[in-house]
XYZ file of C-alpha atoms in Angstrom:
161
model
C 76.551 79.005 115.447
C 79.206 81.630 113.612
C 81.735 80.602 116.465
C 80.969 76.755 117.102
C 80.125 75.676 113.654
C 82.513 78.100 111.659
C 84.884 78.508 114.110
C 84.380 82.294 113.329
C 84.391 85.123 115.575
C 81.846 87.962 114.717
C 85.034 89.995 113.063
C 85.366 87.084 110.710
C 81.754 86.506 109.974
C 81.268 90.475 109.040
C 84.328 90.091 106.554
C 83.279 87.382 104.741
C 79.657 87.947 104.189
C 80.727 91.111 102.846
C 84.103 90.215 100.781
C 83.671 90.103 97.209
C 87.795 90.358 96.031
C 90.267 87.848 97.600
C 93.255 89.241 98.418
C 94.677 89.586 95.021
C 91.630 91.047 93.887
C 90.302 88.624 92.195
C 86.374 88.429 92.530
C 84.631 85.699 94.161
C 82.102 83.598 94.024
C 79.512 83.780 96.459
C 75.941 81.956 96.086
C 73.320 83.548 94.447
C 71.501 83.547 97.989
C 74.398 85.717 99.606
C 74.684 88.167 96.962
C 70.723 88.647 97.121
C 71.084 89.216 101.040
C 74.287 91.101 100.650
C 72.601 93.296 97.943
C 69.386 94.289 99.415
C 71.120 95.015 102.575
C 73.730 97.453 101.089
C 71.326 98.935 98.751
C 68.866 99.650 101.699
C 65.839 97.500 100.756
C 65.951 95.366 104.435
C 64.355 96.815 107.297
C 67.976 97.347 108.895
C 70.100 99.489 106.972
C 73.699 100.196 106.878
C 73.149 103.734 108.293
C 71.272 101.853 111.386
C 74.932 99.875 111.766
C 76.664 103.106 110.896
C 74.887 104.824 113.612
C 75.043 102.429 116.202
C 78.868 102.019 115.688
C 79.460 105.481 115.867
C 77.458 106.274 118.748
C 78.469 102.729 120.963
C 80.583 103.138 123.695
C 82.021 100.052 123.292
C 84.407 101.454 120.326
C 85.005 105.338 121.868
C 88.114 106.739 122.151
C 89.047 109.967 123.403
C 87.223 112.610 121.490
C 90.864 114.223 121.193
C 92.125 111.679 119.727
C 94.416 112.018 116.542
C 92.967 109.684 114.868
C 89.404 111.489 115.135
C 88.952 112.474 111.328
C 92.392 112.021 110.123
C 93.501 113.183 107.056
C 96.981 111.643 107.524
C 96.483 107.964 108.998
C 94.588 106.038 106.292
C 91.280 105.434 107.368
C 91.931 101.563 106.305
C 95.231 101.294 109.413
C 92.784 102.590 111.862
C 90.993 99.740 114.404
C 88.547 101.879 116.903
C 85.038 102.149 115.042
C 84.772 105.537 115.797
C 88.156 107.274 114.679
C 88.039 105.136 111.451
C 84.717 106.580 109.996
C 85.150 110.402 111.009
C 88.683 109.249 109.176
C 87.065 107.915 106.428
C 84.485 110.768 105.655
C 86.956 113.198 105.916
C 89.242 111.260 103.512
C 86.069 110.636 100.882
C 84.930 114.341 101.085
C 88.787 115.423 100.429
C 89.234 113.220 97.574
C 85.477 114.527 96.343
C 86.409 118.442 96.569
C 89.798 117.584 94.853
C 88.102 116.075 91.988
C 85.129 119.122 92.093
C 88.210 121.696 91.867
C 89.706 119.725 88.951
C 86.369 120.351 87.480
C 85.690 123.667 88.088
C 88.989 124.441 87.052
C 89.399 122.976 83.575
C 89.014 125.739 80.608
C 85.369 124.883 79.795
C 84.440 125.130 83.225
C 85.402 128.985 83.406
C 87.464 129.380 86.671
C 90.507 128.584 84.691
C 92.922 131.581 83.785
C 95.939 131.900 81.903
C 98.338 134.576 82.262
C 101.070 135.113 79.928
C 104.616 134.962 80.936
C 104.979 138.702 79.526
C 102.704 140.380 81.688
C 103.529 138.208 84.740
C 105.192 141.232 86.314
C 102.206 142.925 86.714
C 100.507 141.596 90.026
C 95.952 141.228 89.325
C 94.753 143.416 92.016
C 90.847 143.902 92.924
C 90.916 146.443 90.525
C 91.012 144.068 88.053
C 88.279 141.921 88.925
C 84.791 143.175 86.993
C 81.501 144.035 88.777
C 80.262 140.563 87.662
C 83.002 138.143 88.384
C 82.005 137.272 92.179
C 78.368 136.120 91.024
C 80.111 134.524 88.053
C 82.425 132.653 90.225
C 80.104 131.903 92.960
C 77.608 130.536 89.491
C 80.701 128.016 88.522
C 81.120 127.031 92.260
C 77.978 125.735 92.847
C 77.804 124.033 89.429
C 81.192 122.677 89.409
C 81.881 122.364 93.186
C 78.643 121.684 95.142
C 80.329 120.097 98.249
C 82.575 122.898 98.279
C 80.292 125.865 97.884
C 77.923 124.172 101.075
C 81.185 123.692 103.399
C 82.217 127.172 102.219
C 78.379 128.863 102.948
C 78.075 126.857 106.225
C 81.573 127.780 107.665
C 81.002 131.747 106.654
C 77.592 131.279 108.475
């Protein structure tokens, strides 16, 4: 039906049902019917959910590439300019978790946060050595990490595990 009656292929189908900015980002209007279906379905409340599409795409062989790939989980090729199913969502994870812990070490980092330390120009001579670090800091820090930077502190206990 998609190809005969829309002259669609399946590509083209997929992009429209789930378009909701033209290309000058303008919204647009879709029938009250689609944005139900579309809803529901992104939202998880259909017996098919987009983690069953997720996981079938990953896991297909029809969109594999070589697992050494450079575009498997690319921080450097926009996850948007890469085509093979595969590469683009290890890509994409790997860019949405970067932009996450950048924004979690803004956080953590801002005055009120307490991992933020100034250091006056006059004493900038003097190098901070261990010494200077009190018996209480480490849990203090560790405290502000999980608080600030949850993502973070995980990917830093399960890589020192």
């Amino acid at each position: 039906m998609i190809i005969d009656k829309a002259g669609w292929s399946f590509a083209d189908f997929l992009f429209y049902a789930f378009r909701y900015r033209d290309d000058n980002g303008k919204e647009i209007h879709r029938e009250q019917a689609h944005a139900n279906t579309v809803q529901k379905f992104l939202a998880g409340y259909t017996d098919r959910t987009p983690a069953d599409i997720l996981n079938f795409w990953f896991h297909s062989p029809d969109g594999r590439l070589d697992e050494d790939s450079v575009l498997m989980y690319s921080t450097t090729t926009p996850y948007t300019d890469i085509k093979p199913v595969r590469a683009c969502l290890t890509s994409f994870a790997v860019q949405i978790v970067e932009r996450r812990l950048i924004q979690e070490a803004t956080n953590a980092t801002r005055p009120s946060s307490g991992l933020h330390a100034v250091i006056s120009r006059k004493t900038s001579l003097k190098k901070a050595e261990w010494v200077d670090i009190g018996a209480t800091t480490v849990p203090e820090v560790a405290g502000i990490l999980k608080k600030y930077q949850p993502i973070t502190w995980h990917y830093f206990i399960k890589i020192a595990a």
